[in-house]
Tab-separated table of C-alpha atoms in Angstrom:
chain	number	residue	atom	x	y	z
A	1	MET	CA	12.884	1.454	4.328
A	2	LYS	CA	9.289	3.276	3.054
A	3	VAL	CA	7.000	1.310	5.084
A	4	ILE	CA	3.480	1.485	4.120
A	5	LEU	CA	0.921	1.651	7.823
A	6	PHE	CA	-3.026	0.810	7.981
A	7	GLY	CA	-4.531	1.730	11.978
A	8	ALA	CA	-2.378	5.021	12.208
A	9	THR	CA	-5.546	6.259	14.188
A	10	GLY	CA	-6.118	3.481	17.014
A	11	MET	CA	-3.127	3.153	19.985
A	12	ILE	CA	-1.349	0.602	18.713
A	13	GLY	CA	-0.872	2.455	15.374
A	14	ARG	CA	-0.071	5.789	16.848
A	15	GLY	CA	2.775	4.189	18.719
A	16	VAL	CA	3.576	2.398	15.896
A	17	LEU	CA	4.038	5.766	13.654
A	18	ARG	CA	5.910	7.765	16.216
A	19	GLU	CA	8.548	5.056	16.484
A	20	CYS	CA	8.348	5.111	12.728
A	21	LEU	CA	8.851	8.786	12.275
A	22	ARG	CA	11.313	8.709	15.130
A	23	ASP	CA	13.811	6.276	13.322
A	24	GLU	CA	16.511	7.089	10.951
A	25	SER	CA	16.405	3.919	8.642
A	26	VAL	CA	12.501	5.066	7.420
A	27	ASP	CA	11.895	7.088	5.064
A	28	SER	CA	8.978	7.272	4.327
A	29	VAL	CA	4.879	6.442	5.294
A	30	LEU	CA	1.984	6.086	4.073
A	31	ALA	CA	-0.741	6.044	6.215
A	32	VAL	CA	-3.637	4.502	4.793
A	33	GLY	CA	-6.816	4.948	6.639
A	34	ARG	CA	-10.980	6.201	7.117
A	35	SER	CA	-9.903	9.191	8.776
A	36	PRO	CA	-7.276	11.840	8.304
A	37	LEU	CA	-4.528	12.027	11.815
A	38	ALA	CA	-4.077	15.514	12.287
A	39	VAL	CA	-0.449	15.320	11.694
A	40	THR	CA	2.189	16.892	10.079
A	41	HIS	CA	5.228	15.244	9.781
A	42	PRO	CA	7.736	15.001	6.297
A	43	LYS	CA	7.992	11.995	5.967
A	44	LEU	CA	4.461	11.146	6.453
A	45	ARG	CA	1.712	11.402	3.596
A	46	GLU	CA	-2.156	9.835	4.346
A	47	LEU	CA	-3.786	7.744	2.200
A	48	VAL	CA	-7.576	8.563	3.328
A	49	ARG	CA	-10.232	6.179	2.192
A	50	GLU	CA	-14.019	4.888	3.161
A	51	ASP	CA	-12.877	1.552	2.500
A	52	PRO	CA	-9.249	1.090	3.581
A	53	THR	CA	-7.945	-1.519	1.548
A	54	ASP	CA	-8.695	-0.154	-1.514
A	55	LEU	CA	-5.293	-0.038	-2.162
A	56	SER	CA	-6.358	0.821	-6.602
A	57	VAL	CA	-4.984	3.579	-8.791
A	58	PRO	CA	-4.909	6.222	-8.460
A	59	GLY	CA	-3.102	5.391	-5.222
A	60	PRO	CA	0.487	3.976	-4.385
A	61	ASP	CA	2.856	2.776	-6.071
A	62	LEU	CA	2.667	-1.153	-3.765
A	63	ALA	CA	5.650	-2.395	-4.935
A	64	SER	CA	7.753	-0.155	-4.149
A	65	TYR	CA	7.542	-0.634	-0.803
A	66	ASP	CA	9.824	-2.815	1.948
A	67	ALA	CA	7.139	-2.690	5.031
A	68	CYS	CA	3.520	-2.778	5.797
A	69	PHE	CA	2.988	-2.511	9.524
A	70	PHE	CA	-1.168	-4.342	10.067
A	71	CYS	CA	-2.403	-2.483	12.903
A	72	LEU	CA	-6.499	-1.890	12.322
A	73	GLY	CA	-8.363	-3.862	14.493
A	74	VAL	CA	-11.271	-4.130	16.593
A	75	SER	CA	-12.462	-5.748	20.452
A	76	SER	CA	-13.690	-8.764	19.757
A	77	PHE	CA	-15.919	-7.666	22.964
A	78	ARG	CA	-20.294	-8.514	21.613
A	79	MET	CA	-19.572	-8.360	18.311
A	80	LYS	CA	-21.002	-12.056	16.489
A	81	GLU	CA	-17.968	-14.339	15.076
A	82	GLU	CA	-19.395	-12.769	11.028
A	83	GLU	CA	-18.816	-9.191	12.368
A	84	TYR	CA	-15.649	-9.880	13.710
A	85	ARG	CA	-13.885	-12.471	10.839
A	86	ARG	CA	-15.977	-8.918	8.355
A	87	ILE	CA	-13.173	-6.961	10.033
A	88	THR	CA	-10.870	-8.900	11.772
A	89	TYR	CA	-9.739	-11.986	8.429
A	90	ASP	CA	-11.652	-9.879	5.269
A	91	LEU	CA	-9.771	-6.637	5.586
A	92	THR	CA	-6.581	-7.618	6.792
A	93	LEU	CA	-6.329	-10.353	4.007
A	94	ALA	CA	-7.711	-8.348	1.457
A	95	ALA	CA	-5.125	-5.670	2.427
A	96	ALA	CA	-1.982	-7.865	2.331
A	97	ARG	CA	-3.098	-10.238	-1.297
A	98	PRO	CA	-2.151	-7.182	-3.458
A	99	LEU	CA	1.027	-6.510	-1.164
A	100	ALA	CA	1.534	-9.767	-1.321
A	101	ALA	CA	1.292	-9.971	-4.862
A	102	ALA	CA	3.059	-7.053	-5.700
A	103	ASN	CA	6.183	-7.221	-3.718
A	104	PRO	CA	6.701	-10.669	-2.193
A	105	ARG	CA	9.854	-9.526	-0.710
A	106	LEU	CA	7.312	-6.696	1.914
A	107	THR	CA	7.614	-7.721	4.870
A	108	PHE	CA	4.056	-7.091	6.637
A	109	ALA	CA	4.232	-7.278	10.472
A	110	TYR	CA	0.969	-8.112	11.782
A	111	VAL	CA	-0.636	-7.198	15.819
A	112	SER	CA	-3.093	-10.518	16.563
A	113	GLY	CA	-3.240	-11.166	19.975
A	114	GLU	CA	-1.762	-13.745	22.719
A	115	GLY	CA	-3.718	-16.570	23.313
A	116	THR	CA	-4.726	-17.109	19.929
A	117	ASP	CA	-5.326	-20.400	18.328
A	118	SER	CA	-3.232	-21.129	15.685
A	119	THR	CA	-5.660	-24.528	15.560
A	120	GLU	CA	-9.044	-22.408	14.545
A	121	ASN	CA	-10.341	-24.928	16.121
A	122	GLY	CA	-10.686	-24.509	20.651
A	123	ARG	CA	-13.970	-21.824	21.907
A	124	SER	CA	-13.142	-18.797	22.157
A	125	MET	CA	-14.643	-17.049	19.383
A	126	TRP	CA	-11.411	-14.110	18.354
A	127	ALA	CA	-9.008	-15.992	18.989
A	128	ARG	CA	-9.943	-18.304	16.225
A	129	VAL	CA	-10.463	-15.754	13.981
A	130	LYS	CA	-7.161	-13.704	14.811
A	131	GLY	CA	-5.905	-17.158	13.674
A	132	LYS	CA	-7.209	-18.526	11.124
A	133	THR	CA	-6.144	-14.523	9.315
A	134	GLU	CA	-1.919	-15.561	10.827
A	135	ASN	CA	-2.581	-18.316	9.153
A	136	ASP	CA	-4.007	-17.274	5.905
A	137	LEU	CA	-1.165	-14.682	6.413
A	138	LEU	CA	1.719	-16.686	6.859
A	139	LYS	CA	1.030	-18.622	3.975
A	140	LEU	CA	0.895	-15.422	1.195
A	141	PRO	CA	4.012	-15.264	-0.871
A	142	PHE	CA	6.423	-12.791	0.868
A	143	GLU	CA	7.608	-12.109	5.051
A	144	ALA	CA	4.829	-12.002	7.247
A	145	TYR	CA	5.172	-11.918	10.781
A	146	MET	CA	3.046	-12.375	14.127
A	147	PHE	CA	2.736	-10.284	17.003
A	148	ARG	CA	1.119	-10.820	19.505
A	149	PRO	CA	1.379	-8.154	22.227
A	150	GLY	CA	-0.810	-9.503	25.033
A	151	ILE	CA	-0.649	-6.246	27.596
A	152	VAL	CA	0.014	-3.254	26.063
A	153	GLN	CA	0.754	-0.395	27.653
A	154	PRO	CA	0.290	3.221	25.815
A	155	ASP	CA	3.428	5.585	25.765
A	156	ARG	CA	3.670	9.362	25.763
A	157	GLY	CA	-0.319	9.256	26.638
A	158	ILE	CA	-1.553	8.218	23.228
A	159	PRO	CA	-5.235	6.746	23.981
A	160	SER	CA	-7.266	3.516	22.647
A	161	LYS	CA	-10.155	4.976	20.740
A	162	THR	CA	-11.833	2.404	23.005
A	163	PRO	CA	-13.623	3.478	26.503
A	164	LEU	CA	-13.795	0.354	28.244
A	165	TYR	CA	-10.189	0.309	27.295
A	166	ARG	CA	-8.922	3.964	28.385
A	167	ALA	CA	-11.090	3.245	31.429
A	168	ALA	CA	-8.662	0.090	31.907
A	169	TYR	CA	-5.311	1.574	31.807
A	170	ALA	CA	-6.503	4.761	33.936
A	171	VAL	CA	-7.111	2.105	36.817
A	172	THR	CA	-4.250	-0.290	35.913
A	173	ALA	CA	-1.522	2.494	35.306
A	174	PRO	CA	0.340	2.264	38.630
A	175	LEU	CA	0.684	-1.471	38.667
A	176	PHE	CA	2.717	-1.432	34.918
A	177	PRO	CA	6.172	-1.374	36.497
A	178	VAL	CA	5.619	-3.624	38.523
A	179	LEU	CA	4.178	-6.252	35.800
A	180	ARG	CA	7.762	-5.385	33.571
A	181	ARG	CA	9.741	-6.315	36.317
A	182	PHE	CA	7.882	-9.279	37.228
A	183	ALA	CA	6.502	-10.260	34.387
A	184	PRO	CA	8.108	-9.100	31.691
A	185	HIS	CA	6.637	-11.881	29.497
A	186	LEU	CA	3.123	-10.852	29.241
A	187	VAL	CA	3.301	-7.286	28.984
A	188	THR	CA	4.361	-4.263	26.157
A	189	THR	CA	4.321	-1.046	25.669
A	190	THR	CA	3.189	0.671	21.793
A	191	GLY	CA	7.092	2.226	21.293
A	192	ALA	CA	8.204	-1.424	21.688
A	193	LEU	CA	6.612	-2.592	19.599
A	194	GLY	CA	6.970	0.100	16.908
A	195	ARG	CA	10.537	-0.484	17.304
A	196	ALA	CA	10.570	-4.636	17.014
A	197	MET	CA	8.186	-3.368	13.985
A	198	ILE	CA	10.581	-2.067	11.688
A	199	ALA	CA	13.676	-4.597	13.719
A	200	VAL	CA	12.375	-7.276	11.657
A	201	ALA	CA	11.820	-5.312	8.438
A	202	ALA	CA	15.225	-3.864	8.665
A	203	ALA	CA	16.587	-7.282	8.896
A	204	GLY	CA	15.617	-8.292	5.655
A	205	PRO	CA	13.104	-10.684	3.628
A	206	GLY	CA	14.156	-15.282	5.017
A	207	ASP	CA	16.537	-13.026	8.697
A	208	ALA	CA	16.766	-17.004	10.295
A	209	ARG	CA	17.356	-15.273	13.990
A	210	THR	CA	13.115	-13.979	13.761
A	211	GLN	CA	10.288	-16.169	14.676
A	212	ARG	CA	7.733	-15.645	12.582
A	213	ILE	CA	5.280	-15.879	15.772
A	214	LEU	CA	6.299	-12.846	18.407
A	215	ARG	CA	5.284	-12.389	21.465
A	216	PRO	CA	5.784	-9.739	24.395
A	217	ARG	CA	9.260	-10.893	25.519
A	218	ASP	CA	10.814	-11.362	21.732
A	219	ILE	CA	8.938	-7.430	21.192
A	220	ASN	CA	10.845	-5.930	24.622
A	221	ARG	CA	13.511	-7.876	23.368
A	222	ILE	CA	13.888	-6.388	19.473
A	223	GLY	CA	12.338	-3.506	20.550
A	224	GLY	CA	14.823	-2.432	23.113
A	225	GLN	CA	15.521	1.390	24.067
A	226	HIS	CA	15.001	3.875	20.812
A	227	PRO	CA	18.381	6.276	20.610
A	228	HIS	CA	16.558	9.096	19.385
A	229	GLY	CA	14.556	11.896	20.059
A	230	ALA	CA	11.582	12.137	20.370
A	231	ALA	CA	9.363	12.967	16.662
A	232	ASP	CA	6.845	16.728	16.753
A	233	LEU	CA	3.444	14.578	15.478
A	234	ARG	CA	1.432	18.003	15.446
């Protein structure tokens, strides 16, 4: 399986990258972003561009890829709706449309958020924008899956790029074991999220066992535990 990964510099994206590099079913990963990863691995290739949605020549052969894991996103904290929509909706669809046109059998896994408003009419700005993004991705002619991970625990010390989130993770870290035990429907990990994306993509187009919107309980069930060792991300 050949994978395109957006957002590999972020906390979730880095966790997904780690799982892709560990998994024997993934042959290669193309990480698309604005800045280099400072990661070396035989499976990994990078496409560094100011506009990460620019997949034009001399870019990759889009039809040759089996899956796209879209982990690129920002917090809506203190953002106006127009700005948040530009990054969350416009950028996502700009990347998704050429992929759908190039390969309708491609699996597109989008990291959304628990509480996303599929009606697009609720009071929460971020939830409306995420809802429209999900809805329009599901209309495209490829295999789209919406991952709503809820509370995400970073694996193996992978840090968040957002200072507010880093502080929150530091304070709440002791609570994660309790949440995983008593509220598994609320929390998952970056590793489980990455493994679940790989599993959904590996199942192939039209797999009736996988619903199109996956929440933490689904992610944890599908992700499971990885049987292989850790990837070298140096």
